[in-house]
Amino acid sequence: MNALDGIRILDCSRVLAGPWCTQTLADLGADVIKVERPAGPRHPGGDDTRGWGPPFLRGADGQDTAEAAYYLGANRNKRSITCDLSLPAGQSLIRDLARHADVFVENYKVGDMARYGLDFESLRAINPKLVYCSITGFGQTGPYAERAGYDYAVQGMGGLMSVTGERDDLPGGGPQKVGVAVADLFTGLYATVAIQAALRHAERTGEGQHIDMALLDTQVAMLANLGANYLVRGREEGKVPGRAGNAHANIVPYQVFEVAPDEHGQPQHIILAVGNDGQFAKFCEVAGRPDIAADERFARNQNRVRHREVLVPMLEAIMKTRRKHDWLPALEMAKVPCGPINNLAEVFADPHVLQRGMVHEWQHPLSPTPVALVASPLKLSATPVRTDLPPPLLGEHTEAVLGDWLGLGPDQVAALRNQGAI
């Protein structure tokens, strides 16, 4: 049994924000039907991310398949059908499927779905309970609504790149994007929350609704404490939060520190994330400098923030006196938050990550060996997430879905194929 058993989702989204949302819903048990473009003479078909490689999945012959790792990472537990939305027969098929859906997800440009007769108002007329989620760069309204939206641009427009990266007055300073597409990913997760809330409303009232998710809205919301810092006092005082490198705007010490080099002379670093005054006192004890915690300038966090330019250089010198494998066990024993900076090889070899089941192996039809992918982090005691469907091949489930949802037989499916609709 899964939490969202019985929920049917028609997923017309592509790339990352939408598929990330629907993958989470699929993990929770929903029947997610991924609607993809059929292959044609000028397009390989399917979600664009199928071709976003290398790396690609290796097939039984040892050669690359058409399945990029990017696509595999965002589409587990779904079923794939092909449908050409530009054709009237394809549009009619989607409308037929929408009659039987609980949720419709799309990330087309504003106005595109209306031209196809697949917008919220059109589908609500045939399915009043339908939860319809639109994901765009800038939303359905506002002066930027017609623009195409991409994560990279939104990280810049939404302020994230102004607070990410080394300080402008230090070497390497300047705008820096986050290493993964966080605006897309956060939008997908916010959309997941909104869809589940709208499903609850539809269950109670029989009324569906339109969810308008925008990457820029989400990016602004993600500013969290930095956004609050500016609105509460920064705007009034003319102080705009800027890049702080690996430091924290409101907590000190909460940053990366270089420690003594390893046995090969290679530079080493650790994260020190002191969250309160008690932890700072414990850190100073481990460092053999209890006098620092007793200093009025540093005893309380608000004073440490005000005097960071004095305190941090002192701590930098102290941290360089010991190696990583000396600092980390001692700090952990003292309950001082800290950690190494792992590369991905170290992450996926970490015994805790492995014990927590964050790598799952899937039997993929194109691979002779199990395919390891990152697992869902959701751990529900009574309704665990699904692990039954690997990321689907393009159109792999077209016949099965049209039979399950619409009761179409082989001849009817063949007729749709002959029309180019699927």
Coordinates of C-alpha atoms in Angstrom, one line a residue:
M1 CA 0.0 0.0 0.0
N2 CA 1.2 3.5 -0.9
A3 CA 0.0 6.9 0.3
L4 CA -1.3 8.0 -3.1
D5 CA -2.7 4.7 -4.4
G6 CA -5.6 5.4 -6.8
I7 CA -4.5 8.9 -7.7
R8 CA -4.1 9.3 -11.5
I9 CA -1.8 12.0 -12.8
L10 CA -1.5 13.1 -16.5
D11 CA 2.0 14.6 -16.7
C12 CA 2.6 16.8 -19.8
S13 CA 5.7 18.4 -18.2
R14 CA 9.3 18.2 -19.5
V15 CA 12.9 18.7 -18.3
L16 CA 13.1 19.1 -14.5
A17 CA 10.7 21.1 -12.4
G18 CA 7.6 19.3 -13.5
P19 CA 9.1 15.8 -13.7
W20 CA 10.7 16.3 -10.3
C21 CA 7.2 17.1 -8.9
T22 CA 5.6 14.1 -10.6
Q23 CA 8.4 11.8 -9.7
T24 CA 7.8 12.5 -6.0
L25 CA 4.1 11.9 -6.5
A26 CA 4.8 8.7 -8.3
D27 CA 7.1 7.6 -5.5
L28 CA 4.2 8.1 -3.1
G29 CA 2.0 5.7 -5.2
A30 CA 0.3 7.8 -7.8
D31 CA -0.2 6.4 -11.3
V32 CA 1.8 9.0 -13.2
I33 CA 1.5 8.9 -17.0
K34 CA 4.3 10.8 -18.7
V35 CA 3.1 12.2 -22.0
E36 CA 5.9 12.5 -24.5
R37 CA 6.4 13.7 -28.0
P38 CA 6.5 10.8 -30.6
A39 CA 9.7 10.4 -32.5
G40 CA 9.7 12.0 -35.9
P41 CA 12.0 12.9 -38.8
R42 CA 13.1 16.2 -37.1
H43 CA 13.0 15.2 -33.5
P44 CA 14.1 12.0 -31.6
G45 CA 11.0 12.2 -29.5
G46 CA 10.4 12.3 -25.8
D47 CA 11.5 14.5 -23.0
D48 CA 14.5 16.6 -24.1
T49 CA 16.5 15.3 -21.1
R50 CA 16.6 11.8 -22.7
G51 CA 19.4 13.3 -24.9
W52 CA 21.1 15.5 -22.2
G53 CA 24.3 13.5 -22.0
P54 CA 26.8 12.1 -21.7
P55 CA 26.7 10.1 -19.6
F56 CA 24.2 7.7 -21.0
L57 CA 23.0 4.4 -19.7
R58 CA 25.2 1.6 -21.1
G59 CA 23.4 -1.2 -23.0
A60 CA 23.9 -4.9 -23.2
D61 CA 26.4 -4.4 -26.1
G62 CA 28.5 -2.0 -23.9
Q63 CA 27.5 1.0 -26.0
D64 CA 25.5 4.1 -25.1
T65 CA 21.7 3.8 -25.2
A66 CA 19.4 6.8 -25.8
E67 CA 18.7 7.1 -22.1
A68 CA 20.7 9.9 -20.5
A69 CA 21.5 9.8 -16.8
Y70 CA 19.8 13.2 -16.4
Y71 CA 16.5 11.7 -17.6
L72 CA 16.9 8.6 -15.5
G73 CA 17.3 10.7 -12.3
A74 CA 13.9 12.4 -12.6
N75 CA 11.5 9.9 -14.0
R76 CA 11.3 6.8 -11.9
N77 CA 8.0 5.1 -11.1
K78 CA 6.2 6.6 -14.1
R79 CA 4.7 5.1 -17.2
S80 CA 5.4 6.7 -20.6
I81 CA 3.0 7.2 -23.5
T82 CA 3.6 9.1 -26.7
C83 CA 1.1 11.7 -28.0
D84 CA 1.4 14.5 -30.5
L85 CA -0.3 17.5 -28.9
S86 CA 0.0 19.5 -32.1
L87 CA -2.5 17.2 -33.9
P88 CA -6.3 17.4 -33.3
A89 CA -6.4 13.6 -32.7
G90 CA -3.6 13.9 -30.1
Q91 CA -5.5 16.8 -28.4
S92 CA -8.7 14.7 -28.4
L93 CA -6.8 11.8 -26.8
I94 CA -5.4 14.0 -24.0
R95 CA -8.9 15.3 -23.3
D96 CA -10.2 11.7 -23.1
L97 CA -7.5 10.8 -20.6
A98 CA -8.1 14.0 -18.6
R99 CA -11.6 12.9 -17.9
H100 CA -10.2 10.0 -15.9
A101 CA -7.3 12.0 -14.2
D102 CA -7.2 13.5 -10.8
V103 CA -4.2 15.8 -11.6
F104 CA -2.9 17.4 -14.8
V105 CA 0.6 18.8 -14.8
E106 CA 2.1 20.9 -17.7
N107 CA 5.0 23.3 -18.1
Y108 CA 4.3 24.8 -21.6
K109 CA 4.6 28.5 -22.3
V110 CA 1.7 30.6 -21.2
G111 CA -1.1 30.3 -23.8
D112 CA 0.1 27.2 -25.5
M113 CA -2.3 24.8 -23.8
A114 CA -5.2 27.1 -24.6
R115 CA -4.3 26.9 -28.3
Y116 CA -4.5 23.1 -28.0
G117 CA -7.8 23.3 -26.1
L118 CA -6.0 21.7 -23.1
D119 CA -6.0 24.7 -20.7
F120 CA -7.6 24.6 -17.2
E121 CA -11.0 26.0 -18.2
S122 CA -11.3 23.6 -21.1
L123 CA -10.4 20.5 -19.0
R124 CA -12.4 21.7 -16.0
A125 CA -15.5 21.7 -18.2
I126 CA -15.2 18.0 -18.7
N127 CA -13.7 17.1 -15.3
P128 CA -14.7 19.5 -12.5
K129 CA -12.6 17.8 -9.9
L130 CA -9.4 18.1 -11.9
V131 CA -6.4 19.6 -10.1
Y132 CA -4.5 21.4 -12.9
C133 CA -0.9 22.5 -12.2
S134 CA 1.0 24.9 -14.5
I135 CA 4.7 25.3 -14.0
T136 CA 6.4 28.2 -15.8
G137 CA 9.3 30.5 -15.4
F138 CA 7.3 33.6 -14.3
G139 CA 3.7 32.5 -13.8
Q140 CA 0.5 33.0 -15.6
T141 CA 0.3 36.8 -14.9
G142 CA 2.7 39.7 -14.6
P143 CA 4.9 41.6 -17.1
Y144 CA 7.2 38.6 -17.6
A145 CA 4.5 36.0 -18.1
E146 CA 5.3 35.5 -21.8
R147 CA 9.0 34.9 -21.2
A148 CA 10.6 31.5 -21.3
G149 CA 12.0 30.7 -17.9
Y150 CA 15.2 28.8 -17.2
D151 CA 16.7 27.9 -13.8
Y152 CA 20.0 29.6 -14.5
A153 CA 18.4 32.9 -15.4
V154 CA 16.0 32.7 -12.5
Q155 CA 18.8 32.1 -10.0
G156 CA 20.2 35.4 -11.3
M157 CA 16.9 37.4 -11.4
G158 CA 15.7 36.0 -8.1
G159 CA 18.7 37.2 -6.1
L160 CA 20.3 33.8 -5.4
M161 CA 23.5 34.5 -7.4
S162 CA 23.9 37.8 -5.6
V163 CA 24.4 35.9 -2.3
T164 CA 26.2 32.9 -3.7
G165 CA 29.9 32.8 -4.2
E166 CA 33.0 34.3 -2.7
R167 CA 32.9 37.9 -1.4
D168 CA 33.5 40.5 -4.1
D169 CA 36.6 41.8 -2.3
L170 CA 38.4 38.4 -2.3
P171 CA 40.0 36.5 -5.1
G172 CA 37.4 34.5 -7.0
G173 CA 34.6 36.8 -5.9
G174 CA 31.6 37.4 -8.2
P175 CA 28.3 35.9 -9.1
Q176 CA 28.0 32.1 -8.8
K177 CA 25.1 29.8 -9.5
V178 CA 24.4 26.8 -7.3
G179 CA 25.8 23.5 -8.6
V180 CA 22.4 21.9 -9.2
A181 CA 19.2 23.5 -10.6
V182 CA 17.7 24.5 -7.3
A183 CA 15.0 26.8 -8.6
D184 CA 13.7 24.0 -10.7
L185 CA 13.9 21.5 -7.9
F186 CA 12.3 23.7 -5.3
T187 CA 9.5 24.6 -7.7
G188 CA 8.9 20.9 -8.2
L189 CA 8.7 20.3 -4.5
Y190 CA 6.5 23.3 -3.8
A191 CA 4.2 22.1 -6.7
T192 CA 4.1 18.6 -5.0
V193 CA 2.8 20.2 -1.8
A194 CA 0.3 22.4 -3.6
I195 CA -1.1 19.4 -5.6
Q196 CA -1.6 17.4 -2.5
A197 CA -3.4 20.3 -0.8
A198 CA -5.6 20.8 -3.8
L199 CA -6.4 17.1 -3.9
R200 CA -7.5 17.3 -0.3
H201 CA -9.8 20.2 -1.2
A202 CA -11.2 18.3 -4.2
E203 CA -12.0 15.3 -2.0
R204 CA -13.9 17.5 0.4
T205 CA -15.7 19.7 -2.1
G206 CA -15.7 18.0 -5.5
E207 CA -14.0 21.2 -6.9
G208 CA -10.7 21.2 -8.7
Q209 CA -8.5 24.3 -9.1
H210 CA -5.6 25.8 -11.1
I211 CA -2.2 25.9 -9.4
D212 CA 0.1 28.6 -10.9
M213 CA 3.7 27.7 -10.0
A214 CA 6.5 30.0 -11.1
L215 CA 10.3 29.5 -10.8
L216 CA 10.8 33.1 -10.0
D217 CA 8.2 33.1 -7.2
T218 CA 9.9 30.1 -5.7
Q219 CA 13.3 31.5 -6.0
V220 CA 12.2 34.7 -4.2
A221 CA 10.6 32.5 -1.5
M222 CA 13.8 30.5 -1.2
L223 CA 15.7 33.6 -0.1
A224 CA 14.4 32.7 3.4
N225 CA 16.4 34.5 6.2
L226 CA 18.3 36.7 3.7
G227 CA 15.0 37.9 2.2
A228 CA 13.7 38.6 5.7
N229 CA 17.0 40.3 6.7
Y230 CA 16.5 42.8 3.8
L231 CA 12.8 43.4 4.3
V232 CA 12.9 43.7 8.1
R233 CA 15.9 46.1 8.3
G234 CA 18.0 46.1 5.2
R235 CA 15.6 48.1 3.1
E236 CA 15.2 50.7 5.8
E237 CA 18.9 51.0 6.4
G238 CA 20.1 50.7 2.8
K239 CA 21.9 47.4 3.5
V240 CA 21.6 44.8 0.7
P241 CA 22.8 41.2 1.6
G242 CA 25.7 40.2 -0.6
R243 CA 28.0 37.3 -1.2
A244 CA 29.7 35.9 1.9
G245 CA 31.5 32.9 0.4
N246 CA 31.1 29.9 2.8
A247 CA 30.2 32.1 5.7
H248 CA 26.7 32.8 7.2
A249 CA 25.1 36.1 7.3
N250 CA 23.6 35.6 10.8
I251 CA 25.8 33.0 12.6
V252 CA 29.5 33.0 13.5
P253 CA 31.4 30.7 13.2
Y254 CA 29.4 28.9 10.5
Q255 CA 31.7 28.4 7.5
V256 CA 34.4 26.3 5.9
F257 CA 37.9 26.4 7.5
E258 CA 41.1 25.2 6.2
V259 CA 42.9 22.7 8.5
A260 CA 46.4 21.3 8.5
P261 CA 47.3 19.5 5.2
D262 CA 47.1 15.7 4.9
E263 CA 50.1 13.4 5.0
H264 CA 50.7 14.1 1.3
G265 CA 50.7 17.8 1.8
Q266 CA 47.3 18.3 0.2
P267 CA 45.1 21.1 1.5
Q268 CA 42.2 20.0 3.6
H269 CA 39.0 21.7 4.8
I270 CA 36.1 21.1 7.2
I271 CA 32.8 22.7 7.9
L272 CA 32.3 24.2 11.4
A273 CA 28.6 25.0 11.9
V274 CA 28.3 26.4 15.5
G275 CA 24.6 27.2 16.0
N276 CA 24.5 28.5 19.6
D277 CA 26.6 30.0 22.4
G278 CA 26.9 26.6 24.2
Q279 CA 28.3 25.0 21.1
F280 CA 30.8 27.8 20.7
A281 CA 32.0 27.3 24.3
K282 CA 32.5 23.6 23.6
F283 CA 34.4 24.3 20.4
C284 CA 36.7 26.6 22.3
E285 CA 37.3 23.9 24.9
V286 CA 38.2 21.4 22.1
A287 CA 40.5 24.0 20.6
G288 CA 42.2 24.5 23.9
R289 CA 41.2 28.2 23.9
P290 CA 38.4 28.6 26.5
D291 CA 39.5 32.2 26.9
I292 CA 37.9 33.1 23.5
A293 CA 34.5 31.9 24.7
A294 CA 34.9 34.0 27.8
D295 CA 35.7 37.1 25.9
E296 CA 32.7 39.5 26.0
R297 CA 33.2 40.2 22.2
F298 CA 32.6 36.5 21.4
A299 CA 30.5 35.0 24.2
R300 CA 27.2 35.6 22.4
N301 CA 26.4 35.0 18.7
Q302 CA 25.2 38.6 18.1
N303 CA 28.5 39.8 19.3
R304 CA 30.4 37.2 17.3
V305 CA 28.6 38.5 14.2
R306 CA 29.5 42.1 15.0
H307 CA 33.1 41.2 15.6
R308 CA 33.5 38.5 12.9
E309 CA 36.4 40.4 11.3
V310 CA 38.4 40.0 14.5
L311 CA 37.2 36.5 15.5
V312 CA 37.4 34.6 12.2
P313 CA 41.1 35.2 11.5
M314 CA 41.8 34.0 15.1
L315 CA 39.9 30.8 14.4
E316 CA 41.5 30.3 11.0
A317 CA 44.9 30.2 12.6
I318 CA 43.7 27.7 15.3
M319 CA 42.1 25.4 12.8
K320 CA 45.3 25.1 10.8
T321 CA 47.1 23.6 13.8
R322 CA 45.4 20.1 13.4
R323 CA 44.4 17.8 10.7
K324 CA 41.0 16.9 9.6
H325 CA 41.0 13.4 11.2
D326 CA 42.0 15.1 14.5
W327 CA 39.4 17.8 14.4
L328 CA 36.3 15.9 13.3
P329 CA 36.2 13.1 16.0
A330 CA 37.0 15.6 18.8
L331 CA 34.3 18.0 17.7
E332 CA 31.7 15.3 17.1
M333 CA 32.4 13.9 20.6
A334 CA 31.8 17.4 22.0
K335 CA 28.6 17.7 20.1
V336 CA 29.8 20.6 18.0
P337 CA 28.3 20.5 14.5
C338 CA 30.9 19.9 11.9
G339 CA 31.6 17.8 8.8
P340 CA 33.8 16.9 5.9
I341 CA 33.4 18.2 2.4
N342 CA 32.9 15.1 0.4
N343 CA 33.0 14.7 -3.4
L344 CA 30.3 12.5 -5.0
A345 CA 32.5 9.4 -4.8
E346 CA 32.8 9.8 -1.1
V347 CA 29.1 10.6 -0.7
F348 CA 28.0 7.4 -2.4
A349 CA 30.5 5.4 -0.4
D350 CA 29.5 6.9 2.9
P351 CA 28.3 4.1 5.2
H352 CA 25.5 6.2 6.6
V353 CA 24.2 7.2 3.1
L354 CA 24.3 3.5 2.2
Q355 CA 22.6 2.3 5.4
R356 CA 19.8 4.9 4.9
G357 CA 19.1 3.4 1.5
M358 CA 19.8 6.5 -0.5
V359 CA 21.0 4.3 -3.5
H360 CA 18.6 2.0 -5.1
E361 CA 19.2 -0.5 -7.9
W362 CA 16.6 -0.9 -10.7
Q363 CA 16.2 -3.6 -13.3
H364 CA 16.2 -1.6 -16.5
P365 CA 15.2 -3.3 -19.8
L366 CA 18.2 -1.9 -21.7
S367 CA 20.8 -2.7 -19.1
P368 CA 22.3 -6.2 -18.5
T369 CA 23.1 -5.2 -14.9
P370 CA 21.1 -3.4 -12.2
V371 CA 21.1 0.4 -12.6
A372 CA 22.0 2.4 -9.4
L373 CA 20.1 5.6 -9.0
V374 CA 19.6 8.1 -6.1
A375 CA 16.6 6.9 -4.1
S376 CA 13.7 9.0 -2.7
P377 CA 14.5 10.5 0.7
L378 CA 10.9 10.0 1.9
K379 CA 10.6 7.4 4.6
L380 CA 7.1 6.6 5.6
S381 CA 6.5 3.8 8.2
A382 CA 3.1 2.7 7.0
T383 CA 3.1 3.6 3.3
P384 CA 6.7 3.4 2.0
V385 CA 7.6 4.8 -1.4
R386 CA 7.4 2.7 -4.5
T387 CA 10.4 1.1 -6.1
D388 CA 8.7 -1.0 -8.8
L389 CA 9.0 1.0 -12.1
P390 CA 12.4 2.1 -13.5
P391 CA 12.4 5.3 -15.6
P392 CA 10.3 4.3 -18.7
L393 CA 11.4 3.9 -22.3
L394 CA 9.8 6.4 -24.7
G395 CA 6.2 5.3 -25.2
E396 CA 6.8 2.0 -23.4
H397 CA 3.3 1.9 -21.8
T398 CA 1.2 3.6 -24.5
E399 CA -0.9 0.5 -25.2
A400 CA -1.3 -0.5 -21.6
V401 CA -2.3 3.0 -20.4
L402 CA -4.9 3.5 -23.2
G403 CA -6.3 0.1 -22.3
D404 CA -6.3 0.8 -18.5
W405 CA -7.6 4.3 -18.6
L406 CA -9.8 4.3 -21.7
G407 CA -10.5 0.7 -22.5
L408 CA -9.1 0.9 -26.0
G409 CA -8.3 -2.3 -27.8
P410 CA -5.4 -3.1 -30.2
D411 CA -7.4 -1.9 -33.3
Q412 CA -8.2 1.4 -31.8
V413 CA -4.6 2.0 -30.6
A414 CA -3.4 1.0 -34.1
A415 CA -5.8 3.6 -35.6
L416 CA -4.4 6.3 -33.4
R417 CA -0.9 5.3 -34.4
N418 CA -1.8 5.5 -38.1
Q419 CA -3.1 9.0 -37.5
G420 CA 0.2 10.0 -36.0
A421 CA -1.5 10.9 -32.7
I422 CA 0.7 8.4 -30.7

